[in-house]
PDB file of C-alpha atoms in Angstrom:
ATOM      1  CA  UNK A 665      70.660 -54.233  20.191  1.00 52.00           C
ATOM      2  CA  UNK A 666      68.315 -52.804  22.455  1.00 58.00           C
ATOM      3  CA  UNK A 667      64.509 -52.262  20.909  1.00 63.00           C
ATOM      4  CA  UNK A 668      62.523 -49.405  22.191  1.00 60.00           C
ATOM      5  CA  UNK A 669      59.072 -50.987  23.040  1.00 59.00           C
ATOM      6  CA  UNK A 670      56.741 -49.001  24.883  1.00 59.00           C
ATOM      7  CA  UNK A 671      54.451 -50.898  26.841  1.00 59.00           C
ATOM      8  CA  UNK A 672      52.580 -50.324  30.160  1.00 56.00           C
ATOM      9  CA  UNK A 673      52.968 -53.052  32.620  1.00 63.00           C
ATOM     10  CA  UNK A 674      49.560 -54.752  33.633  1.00 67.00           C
ATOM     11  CA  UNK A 675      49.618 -53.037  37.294  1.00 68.00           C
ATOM     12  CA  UNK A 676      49.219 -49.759  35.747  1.00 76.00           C
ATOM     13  CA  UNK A 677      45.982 -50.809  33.842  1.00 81.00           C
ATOM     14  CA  UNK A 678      44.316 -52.312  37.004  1.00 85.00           C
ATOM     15  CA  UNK A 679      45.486 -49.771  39.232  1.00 83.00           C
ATOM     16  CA  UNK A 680      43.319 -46.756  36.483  1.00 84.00           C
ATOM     17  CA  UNK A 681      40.502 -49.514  36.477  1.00 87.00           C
ATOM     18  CA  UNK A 682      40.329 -49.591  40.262  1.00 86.00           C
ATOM     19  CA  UNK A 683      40.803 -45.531  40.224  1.00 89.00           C
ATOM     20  CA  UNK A 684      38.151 -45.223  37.809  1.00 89.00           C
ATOM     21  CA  UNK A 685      35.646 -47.416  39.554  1.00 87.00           C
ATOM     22  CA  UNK A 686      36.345 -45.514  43.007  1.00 87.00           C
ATOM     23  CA  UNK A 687      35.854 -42.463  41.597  1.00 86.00           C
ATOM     24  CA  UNK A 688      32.178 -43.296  39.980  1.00 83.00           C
ATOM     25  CA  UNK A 689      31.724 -45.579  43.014  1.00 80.00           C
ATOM     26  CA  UNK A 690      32.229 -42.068  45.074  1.00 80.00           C
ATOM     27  CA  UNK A 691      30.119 -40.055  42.958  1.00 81.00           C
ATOM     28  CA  UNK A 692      27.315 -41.929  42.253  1.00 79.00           C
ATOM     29  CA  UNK A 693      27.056 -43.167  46.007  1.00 78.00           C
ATOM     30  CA  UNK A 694      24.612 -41.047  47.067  1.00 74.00           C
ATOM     31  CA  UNK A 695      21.712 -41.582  43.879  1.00 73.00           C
ATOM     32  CA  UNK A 696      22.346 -45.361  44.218  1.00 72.00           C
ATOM     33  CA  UNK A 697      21.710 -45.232  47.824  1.00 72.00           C
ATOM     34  CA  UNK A 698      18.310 -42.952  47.737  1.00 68.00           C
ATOM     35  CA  UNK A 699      17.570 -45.396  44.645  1.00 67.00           C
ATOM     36  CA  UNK A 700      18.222 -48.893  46.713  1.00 70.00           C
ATOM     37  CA  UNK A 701      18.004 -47.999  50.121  1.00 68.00           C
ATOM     38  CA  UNK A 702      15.894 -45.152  50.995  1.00 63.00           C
ATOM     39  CA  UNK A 703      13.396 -45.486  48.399  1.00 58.00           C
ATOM     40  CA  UNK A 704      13.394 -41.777  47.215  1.00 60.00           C
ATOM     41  CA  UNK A 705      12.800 -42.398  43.752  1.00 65.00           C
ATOM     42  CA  UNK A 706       9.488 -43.878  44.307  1.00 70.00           C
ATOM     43  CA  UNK A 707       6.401 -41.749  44.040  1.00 76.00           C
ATOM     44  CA  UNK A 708       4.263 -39.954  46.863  1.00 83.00           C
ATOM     45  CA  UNK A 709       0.868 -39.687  46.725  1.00 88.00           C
ATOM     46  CA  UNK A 710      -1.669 -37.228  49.061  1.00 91.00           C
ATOM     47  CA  UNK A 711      -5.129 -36.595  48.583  1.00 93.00           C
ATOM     48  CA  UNK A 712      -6.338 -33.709  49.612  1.00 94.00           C
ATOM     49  CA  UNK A 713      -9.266 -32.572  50.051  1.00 95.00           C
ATOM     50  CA  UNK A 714     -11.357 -29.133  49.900  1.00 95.00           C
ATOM     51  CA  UNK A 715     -15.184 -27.543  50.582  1.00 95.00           C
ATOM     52  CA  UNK A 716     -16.640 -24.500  50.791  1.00 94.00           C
ATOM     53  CA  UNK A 717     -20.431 -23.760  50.567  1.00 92.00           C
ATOM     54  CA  UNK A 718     -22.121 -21.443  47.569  1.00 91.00           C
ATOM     55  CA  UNK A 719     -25.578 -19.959  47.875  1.00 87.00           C
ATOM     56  CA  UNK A 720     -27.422 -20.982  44.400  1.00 83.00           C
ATOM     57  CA  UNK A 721     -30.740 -19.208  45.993  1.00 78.00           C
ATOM     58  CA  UNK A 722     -32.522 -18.345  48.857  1.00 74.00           C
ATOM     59  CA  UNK A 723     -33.177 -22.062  49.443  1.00 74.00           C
ATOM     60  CA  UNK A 724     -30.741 -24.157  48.086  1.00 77.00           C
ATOM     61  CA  UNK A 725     -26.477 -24.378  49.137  1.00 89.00           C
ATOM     62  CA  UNK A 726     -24.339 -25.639  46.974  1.00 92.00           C
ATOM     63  CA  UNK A 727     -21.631 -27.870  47.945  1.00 93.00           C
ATOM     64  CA  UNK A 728     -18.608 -27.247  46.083  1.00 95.00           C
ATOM     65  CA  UNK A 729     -15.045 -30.098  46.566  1.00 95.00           C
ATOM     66  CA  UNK A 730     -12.003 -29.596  45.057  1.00 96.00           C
ATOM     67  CA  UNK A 731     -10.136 -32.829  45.050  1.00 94.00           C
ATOM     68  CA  UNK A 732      -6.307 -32.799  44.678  1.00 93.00           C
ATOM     69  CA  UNK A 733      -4.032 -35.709  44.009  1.00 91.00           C
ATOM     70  CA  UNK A 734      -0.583 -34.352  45.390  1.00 92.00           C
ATOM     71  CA  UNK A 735       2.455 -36.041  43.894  1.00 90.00           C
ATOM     72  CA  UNK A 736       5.453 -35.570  46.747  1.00 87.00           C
ATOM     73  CA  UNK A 737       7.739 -37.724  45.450  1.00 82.00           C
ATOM     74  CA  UNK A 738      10.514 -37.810  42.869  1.00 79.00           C
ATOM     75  CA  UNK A 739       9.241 -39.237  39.862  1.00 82.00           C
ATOM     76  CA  UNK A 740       6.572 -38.611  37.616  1.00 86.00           C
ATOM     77  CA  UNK A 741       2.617 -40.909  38.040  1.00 85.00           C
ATOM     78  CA  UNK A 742       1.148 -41.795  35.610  1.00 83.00           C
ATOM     79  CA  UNK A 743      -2.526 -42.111  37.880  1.00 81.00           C
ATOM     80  CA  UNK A 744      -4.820 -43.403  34.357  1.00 73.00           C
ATOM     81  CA  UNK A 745      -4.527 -45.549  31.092  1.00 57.00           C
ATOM     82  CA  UNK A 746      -1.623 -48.046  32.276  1.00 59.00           C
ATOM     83  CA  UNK A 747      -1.464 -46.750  35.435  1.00 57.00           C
ATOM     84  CA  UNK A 748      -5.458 -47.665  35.685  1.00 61.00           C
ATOM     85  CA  UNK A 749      -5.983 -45.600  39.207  1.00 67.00           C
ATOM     86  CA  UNK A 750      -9.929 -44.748  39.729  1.00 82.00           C
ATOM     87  CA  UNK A 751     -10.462 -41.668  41.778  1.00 88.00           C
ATOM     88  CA  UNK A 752     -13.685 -41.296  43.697  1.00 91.00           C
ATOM     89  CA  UNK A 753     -15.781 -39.205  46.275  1.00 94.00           C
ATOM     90  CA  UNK A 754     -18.314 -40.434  49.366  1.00 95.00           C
ATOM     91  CA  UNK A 755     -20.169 -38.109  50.510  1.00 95.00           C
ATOM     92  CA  UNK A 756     -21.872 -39.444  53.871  1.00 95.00           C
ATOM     93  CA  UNK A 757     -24.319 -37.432  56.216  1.00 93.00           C
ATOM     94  CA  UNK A 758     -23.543 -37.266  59.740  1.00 90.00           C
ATOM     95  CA  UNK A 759     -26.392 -36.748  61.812  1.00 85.00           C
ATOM     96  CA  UNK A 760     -27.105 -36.661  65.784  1.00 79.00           C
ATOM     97  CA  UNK A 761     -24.401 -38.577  67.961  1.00 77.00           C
ATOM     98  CA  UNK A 762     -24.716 -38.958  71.550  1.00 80.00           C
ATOM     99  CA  UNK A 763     -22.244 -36.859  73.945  1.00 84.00           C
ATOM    100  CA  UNK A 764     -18.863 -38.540  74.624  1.00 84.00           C
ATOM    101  CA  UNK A 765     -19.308 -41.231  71.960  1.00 86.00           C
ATOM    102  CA  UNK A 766     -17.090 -41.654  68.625  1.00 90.00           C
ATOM    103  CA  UNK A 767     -18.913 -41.120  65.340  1.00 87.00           C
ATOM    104  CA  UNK A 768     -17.625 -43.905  62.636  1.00 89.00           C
ATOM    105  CA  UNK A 769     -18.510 -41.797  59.400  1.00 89.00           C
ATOM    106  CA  UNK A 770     -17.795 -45.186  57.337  1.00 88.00           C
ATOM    107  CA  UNK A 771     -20.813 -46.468  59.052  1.00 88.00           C
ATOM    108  CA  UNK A 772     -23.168 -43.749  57.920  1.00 89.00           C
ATOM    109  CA  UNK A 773     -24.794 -44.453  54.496  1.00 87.00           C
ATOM    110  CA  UNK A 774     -23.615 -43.169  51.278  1.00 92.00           C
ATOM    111  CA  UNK A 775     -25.188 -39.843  50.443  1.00 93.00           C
ATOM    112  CA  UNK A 776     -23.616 -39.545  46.912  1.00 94.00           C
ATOM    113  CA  UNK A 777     -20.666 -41.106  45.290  1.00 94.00           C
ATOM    114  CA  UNK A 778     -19.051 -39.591  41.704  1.00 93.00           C
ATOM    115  CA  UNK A 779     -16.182 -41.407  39.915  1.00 89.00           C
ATOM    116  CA  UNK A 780     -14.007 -38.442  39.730  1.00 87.00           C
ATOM    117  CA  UNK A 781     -10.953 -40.016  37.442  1.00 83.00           C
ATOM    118  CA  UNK A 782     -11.790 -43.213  35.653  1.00 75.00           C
ATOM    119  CA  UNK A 783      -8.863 -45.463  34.912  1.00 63.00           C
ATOM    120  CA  UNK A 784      -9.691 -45.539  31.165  1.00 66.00           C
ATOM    121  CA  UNK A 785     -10.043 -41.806  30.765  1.00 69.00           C
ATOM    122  CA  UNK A 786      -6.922 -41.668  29.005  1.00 75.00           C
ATOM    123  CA  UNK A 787      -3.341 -40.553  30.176  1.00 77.00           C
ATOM    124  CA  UNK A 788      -3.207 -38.281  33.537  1.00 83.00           C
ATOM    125  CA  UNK A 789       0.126 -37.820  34.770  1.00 86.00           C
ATOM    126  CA  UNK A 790       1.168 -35.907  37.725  1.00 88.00           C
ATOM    127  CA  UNK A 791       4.814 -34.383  37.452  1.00 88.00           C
ATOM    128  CA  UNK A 792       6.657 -34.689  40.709  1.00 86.00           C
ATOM    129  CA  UNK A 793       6.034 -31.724  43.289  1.00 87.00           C
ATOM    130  CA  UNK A 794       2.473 -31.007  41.656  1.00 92.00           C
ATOM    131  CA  UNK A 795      -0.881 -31.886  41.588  1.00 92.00           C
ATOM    132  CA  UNK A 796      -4.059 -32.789  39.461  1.00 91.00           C
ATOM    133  CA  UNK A 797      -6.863 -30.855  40.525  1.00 93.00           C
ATOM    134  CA  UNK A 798     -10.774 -31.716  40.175  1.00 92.00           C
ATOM    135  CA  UNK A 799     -13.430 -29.582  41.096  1.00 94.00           C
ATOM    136  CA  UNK A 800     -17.004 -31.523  41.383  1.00 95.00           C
ATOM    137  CA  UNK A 801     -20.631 -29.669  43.010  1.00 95.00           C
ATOM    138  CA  UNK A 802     -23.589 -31.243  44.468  1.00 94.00           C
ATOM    139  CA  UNK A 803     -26.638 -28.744  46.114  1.00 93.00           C
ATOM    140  CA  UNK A 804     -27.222 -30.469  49.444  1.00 91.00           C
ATOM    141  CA  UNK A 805     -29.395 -29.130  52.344  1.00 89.00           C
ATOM    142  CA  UNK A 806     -28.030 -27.814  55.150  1.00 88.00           C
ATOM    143  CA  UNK A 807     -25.712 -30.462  57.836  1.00 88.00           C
ATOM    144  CA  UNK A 808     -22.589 -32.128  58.501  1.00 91.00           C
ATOM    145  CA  UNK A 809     -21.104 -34.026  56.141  1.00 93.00           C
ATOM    146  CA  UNK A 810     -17.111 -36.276  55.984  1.00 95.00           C
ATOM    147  CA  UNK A 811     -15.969 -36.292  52.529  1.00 96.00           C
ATOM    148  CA  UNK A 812     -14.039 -39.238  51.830  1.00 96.00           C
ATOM    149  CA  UNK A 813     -11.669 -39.140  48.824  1.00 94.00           C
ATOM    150  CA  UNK A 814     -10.138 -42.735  47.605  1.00 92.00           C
ATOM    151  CA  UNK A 815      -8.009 -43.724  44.529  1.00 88.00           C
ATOM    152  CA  UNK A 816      -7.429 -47.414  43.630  1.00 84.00           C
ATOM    153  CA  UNK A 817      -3.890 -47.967  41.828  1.00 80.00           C
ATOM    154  CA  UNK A 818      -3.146 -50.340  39.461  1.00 77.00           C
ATOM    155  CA  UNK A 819      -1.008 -52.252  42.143  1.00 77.00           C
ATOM    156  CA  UNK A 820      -3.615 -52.463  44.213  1.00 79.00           C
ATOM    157  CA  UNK A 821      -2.741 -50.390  46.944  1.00 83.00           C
ATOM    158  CA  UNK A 822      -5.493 -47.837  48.054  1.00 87.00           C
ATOM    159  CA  UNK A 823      -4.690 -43.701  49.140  1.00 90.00           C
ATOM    160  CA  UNK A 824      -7.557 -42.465  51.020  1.00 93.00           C
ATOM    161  CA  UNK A 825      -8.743 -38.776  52.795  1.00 95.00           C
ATOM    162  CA  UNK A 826     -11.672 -38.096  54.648  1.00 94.00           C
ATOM    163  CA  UNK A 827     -12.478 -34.532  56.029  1.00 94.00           C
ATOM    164  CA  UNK A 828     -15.550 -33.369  58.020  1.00 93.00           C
ATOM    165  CA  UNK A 829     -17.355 -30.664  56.281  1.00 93.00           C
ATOM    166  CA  UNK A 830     -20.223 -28.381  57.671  1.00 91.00           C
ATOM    167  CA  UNK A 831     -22.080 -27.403  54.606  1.00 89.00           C
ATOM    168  CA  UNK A 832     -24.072 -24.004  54.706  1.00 78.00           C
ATOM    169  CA  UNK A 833     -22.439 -22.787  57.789  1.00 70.00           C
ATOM    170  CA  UNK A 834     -23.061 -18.511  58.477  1.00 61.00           C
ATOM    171  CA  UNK A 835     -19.715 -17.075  57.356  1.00 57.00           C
ATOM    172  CA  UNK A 836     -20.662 -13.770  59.212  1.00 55.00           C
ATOM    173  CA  UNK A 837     -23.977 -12.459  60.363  1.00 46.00           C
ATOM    174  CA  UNK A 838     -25.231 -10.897  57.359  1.00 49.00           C
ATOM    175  CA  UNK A 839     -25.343 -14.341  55.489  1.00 45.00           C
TER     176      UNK A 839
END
């Protein structure tokens, strides 16, 4: 007598294995690749930088930075607590060069520095495509002056900006 058994031969379980894997091999091709390869996933920091001058009084400008720490990349930074990053401004006066001769502004002495984020000031996290803003003032007298922007990371890597700035400057003539 003949028994009905109903069994599936071994080829057909390998060959839905090897189906299966192909087919999440196929779709997830393209995050493993940005993930492994191309580095996408990894964050993207930009400092950017910002001044405009503010008349206090008749004597006396106000210098006014807005300091942004741009996050371009794909995944959220944390930039304080465990991420420990310290964000600070220079401020150096540039004053007389000679004609045809490069001005090193890192040369110049430090006007005023400000510890803008401290690494122990508690969480700060920057959601991919966004920014933390801060906005810090200092009344300076009238001149030229690079801004210089820095944060340390935890890893040990270092993001810098500098900008030129000329503080005071006549917007229009009735200024």
């Amino acid at each position: 007598m003949i028994e009905n058994q109903h069994h599936m031969p071994k080829g057909g379980w390998i060959a839905a294995a090897l189906s299966a894997f192909g087919a999440a091999l196929f779709l997830l091709w393209q995050p493993i690749m940005d993930y492994f390869i191309t580095g996408t996933y990894d964050d993207n920091l930009v400092i950017q930088l910002e001044a405009e001058s503010m008349k206090i009084d008749s004597d006396t400008k106000l210098l006014v930075i807005r300091v942004r720490t741009a996050n371009r990349g794909n995944v959220p930074v944390k930039l304080t607590t465990e991420g420990r990053g310290d964000l600070t401004l220079e401020i150096h006066k540039i004053e007389r060069g000679e004609a045809s001769q490069w001005i090193d502004p890192t040369s110049t002495p430090v006007l005023a520095k400000k510890v803008i984020l401290e690494g122990s000031s508690g969480d700060q996290i920057v959601p991919p495509g966004s920014y933390l803003e801060k906005e810090v003032a200092i009344p300076l007298p009238k001149g030229t002056y690079w801004l210089k922007g820095t944060l340390n990371r935890k890893s040990g890597d270092q993001i810098s900006e500098g900008t030129y700035y000329e503080h005071a400057k006549p917007m229009n003539r009735d200024q």
